[in-house]
Tab-separated table of C-alpha atoms in Angstrom:
chain	number	residue	atom	x	y	z
B	1	MET	CA	32.797	43.446	12.682
B	2	ALA	CA	31.406	40.244	12.100
B	3	GLU	CA	29.891	39.282	15.729
B	4	HIS	CA	30.504	35.186	15.904
B	5	ARG	CA	28.839	33.297	18.471
B	6	ALA	CA	30.471	30.165	19.748
B	7	THR	CA	27.991	26.618	19.329
B	8	ALA	CA	28.158	24.111	21.494
B	9	PRO	CA	29.148	20.671	19.991
B	10	ALA	CA	26.344	18.430	18.991
B	11	ALA	CA	25.515	15.985	20.502
B	12	PRO	CA	25.879	12.219	19.031
B	13	ARG	CA	22.507	11.073	17.394
B	14	THR	CA	21.454	7.750	18.431
B	15	ARG	CA	18.273	6.555	17.151
B	16	ALA	CA	15.461	6.370	19.392
B	17	SER	CA	14.074	3.501	20.164
B	18	ARG	CA	10.689	1.751	18.323
B	19	ALA	CA	8.927	-0.278	18.549
B	20	PRO	CA	8.412	-2.712	15.776
B	21	ALA	CA	6.591	-2.025	12.713
B	22	ARG	CA	2.803	-3.778	12.852
B	23	PRO	CA	2.597	-6.649	9.441
B	24	ARG	CA	1.301	-5.381	6.884
B	25	GLY	CA	-1.497	-7.794	5.517
B	26	GLY	CA	0.675	-10.717	5.323
B	27	VAL	CA	-0.387	-14.087	5.324
B	28	PRO	CA	-3.318	-13.884	7.369
B	29	THR	CA	-4.825	-11.117	4.921
B	30	ALA	CA	-3.574	-13.331	1.742
B	31	ALA	CA	-5.231	-16.301	3.306
B	32	ALA	CA	-8.791	-14.175	4.458
B	33	LEU	CA	-8.530	-13.056	0.628
B	34	LEU	CA	-8.011	-16.550	-1.052
B	35	LEU	CA	-9.829	-19.551	1.031
B	36	PRO	CA	-13.331	-18.433	1.086
B	37	PRO	CA	-13.638	-18.523	-3.164
B	38	VAL	CA	-11.360	-21.468	-3.454
B	39	LEU	CA	-13.778	-23.758	-0.941
B	40	GLY	CA	-16.919	-22.184	-3.285
B	41	ALA	CA	-15.135	-23.208	-6.436
B	42	CYS	CA	-14.724	-26.622	-4.681
B	43	ALA	CA	-17.861	-26.481	-3.895
B	44	ASP	CA	-19.035	-25.899	-7.497
B	45	ALA	CA	-16.519	-28.039	-8.899
B	46	VAL	CA	-17.975	-30.732	-6.938
B	47	ARG	CA	-21.830	-29.873	-7.667
B	48	GLY	CA	-21.028	-30.089	-11.988
B	49	ALA	CA	-22.179	-27.376	-13.033
B	50	GLY	CA	-19.788	-23.840	-14.023
B	51	PRO	CA	-19.094	-21.320	-11.299
B	52	GLY	CA	-21.831	-20.587	-9.410
B	53	TRP	CA	-22.747	-19.386	-6.115
B	54	GLY	CA	-19.913	-20.859	-3.756
B	55	VAL	CA	-17.473	-18.626	-5.928
B	56	ALA	CA	-19.704	-16.079	-5.450
B	57	ALA	CA	-20.387	-16.578	-1.632
B	58	GLY	CA	-16.766	-17.310	-1.096
B	59	ALA	CA	-15.512	-13.822	-3.123
B	60	VAL	CA	-17.224	-11.656	-0.672
B	61	ALA	CA	-16.945	-13.658	2.559
B	62	GLY	CA	-13.086	-12.935	1.517
B	63	ALA	CA	-13.189	-9.676	0.143
B	64	LEU	CA	-14.885	-8.674	3.603
B	65	TRP	CA	-12.663	-10.477	5.614
B	66	ALA	CA	-9.393	-9.455	3.951
B	67	THR	CA	-10.329	-5.951	3.906
B	68	VAL	CA	-11.369	-5.794	7.499
B	69	LEU	CA	-7.997	-7.482	8.122
B	70	ALA	CA	-6.113	-5.078	5.438
B	71	THR	CA	-7.865	-2.135	7.588
B	72	ALA	CA	-6.465	-3.169	11.129
B	73	ARG	CA	-3.173	-4.531	10.368
B	74	GLY	CA	-2.158	-2.146	7.012
B	75	GLY	CA	-1.817	-3.073	3.408
B	76	LEU	CA	-4.768	-2.048	1.851
B	77	GLY	CA	-3.011	-1.014	-1.234
B	78	TRP	CA	-3.017	-4.788	-2.167
B	79	VAL	CA	-5.502	-6.227	-0.990
B	80	VAL	CA	-8.658	-3.670	-2.960
B	81	PRO	CA	-7.867	-4.177	-5.989
B	82	MET	CA	-6.556	-8.279	-5.745
B	83	PRO	CA	-10.759	-9.306	-5.811
B	84	PRO	CA	-11.548	-9.793	-8.994
B	85	LEU	CA	-8.627	-11.374	-9.721
B	86	VAL	CA	-9.557	-13.743	-7.632
B	87	VAL	CA	-12.315	-13.807	-8.834
B	88	ALA	CA	-11.560	-14.292	-12.334
B	89	ALA	CA	-9.113	-17.671	-10.993
B	90	ALA	CA	-11.514	-19.382	-9.234
B	91	THR	CA	-13.698	-18.678	-12.234
B	92	VAL	CA	-11.388	-20.139	-14.451
B	93	ALA	CA	-10.324	-23.348	-12.191
B	94	VAL	CA	-13.739	-23.692	-12.216
B	95	SER	CA	-14.588	-24.336	-16.137
B	96	LEU	CA	-11.496	-25.420	-17.217
B	97	PRO	CA	-12.573	-29.211	-16.640
B	98	THR	CA	-16.032	-28.686	-17.866
B	99	ASP	CA	-15.456	-27.469	-20.940
B	100	ASP	CA	-14.631	-28.252	-24.625
B	101	GLY	CA	-15.126	-24.852	-27.248
B	102	PRO	CA	-12.586	-22.705	-28.395
B	103	LEU	CA	-10.379	-20.620	-25.844
B	104	ALA	CA	-11.416	-17.362	-27.081
B	105	THR	CA	-14.980	-18.517	-26.710
B	106	ASP	CA	-14.728	-19.918	-22.600
B	107	ALA	CA	-12.319	-16.729	-21.812
B	108	VAL	CA	-15.426	-14.321	-22.968
B	109	ARG	CA	-17.808	-16.615	-22.061
B	110	TRP	CA	-15.960	-16.743	-17.955
B	111	ALA	CA	-15.295	-12.431	-18.100
B	112	LEU	CA	-18.978	-12.406	-18.013
B	113	ASP	CA	-20.367	-15.279	-16.060
B	114	ALA	CA	-17.884	-13.675	-13.594
B	115	PHE	CA	-18.438	-9.761	-13.365
B	116	PRO	CA	-21.237	-9.825	-11.370
B	117	VAL	CA	-19.602	-11.394	-8.091
B	118	MET	CA	-16.188	-9.195	-9.120
B	119	ALA	CA	-18.195	-5.964	-8.908
B	120	ALA	CA	-19.664	-7.568	-5.516
B	121	ALA	CA	-16.293	-8.665	-3.779
B	122	GLU	CA	-15.496	-5.180	-4.594
B	123	GLY	CA	-18.753	-4.114	-3.245
B	124	ALA	CA	-17.751	-5.366	-0.330
B	125	VAL	CA	-14.329	-3.863	0.126
B	126	LEU	CA	-15.843	-0.707	-0.647
B	127	ALA	CA	-18.184	-1.365	2.051
B	128	VAL	CA	-15.668	-2.055	4.607
B	129	LEU	CA	-14.257	1.127	4.298
B	130	ALA	CA	-17.030	3.192	4.142
B	131	VAL	CA	-18.003	1.981	7.495
B	132	ARG	CA	-14.277	2.717	8.821
B	133	VAL	CA	-14.103	6.370	7.343
B	134	ILE	CA	-17.762	6.683	8.885
B	135	ARG	CA	-17.452	5.382	12.107
B	136	PRO	CA	-14.605	7.637	13.190
B	137	ALA	CA	-15.673	10.850	11.480
B	138	ARG	CA	-19.632	10.072	13.567
B	139	THR	CA	-17.375	10.478	16.811
B	140	ARG	CA	-15.185	12.980	16.489
B	141	ARG	CA	-18.601	15.076	15.944
B	142	THR	CA	-20.217	13.633	18.765
B	143	GLY	CA	-16.654	14.581	21.237
B	144	GLY	CA	-15.611	10.902	22.019
B	145	LYS	CA	-19.686	9.490	23.032
B	146	ASP	CA	-20.777	6.258	21.472
B	147	LEU	CA	-24.475	7.342	20.087
B	148	ARG	CA	-25.523	3.635	20.751
B	149	ASP	CA	-26.117	4.382	25.243
């Protein structure tokens, strides 16, 4: 004969109160990514030449700023691939009013002109991520003590 155990009735399940989730990226991160390259593009447009140091400096600064914000708030999934797209848009925006050539030729020139800036912006993103990974590993190795003391 099988033995039958009596079990206590299950308590009603209640939802545990949790702290509200932190925002994942959001408007400040998007503004940090877009604002510096736009300002750099405006500076280059006022100067009258095509895309130059304004777009380059703005793209790298925006990528750094947005990545720092995204690592603190979450949302790296959309920040990491965005700098090249922002650079491409800024380069086209600055170059479009000044170019008179065929569109295909202009598109190739824009891509060639913008590639080093795209690479620099992605390099800035990777540098921030590397620092974020190395710093906690360094702290764990030293038992939580700061090596700078």
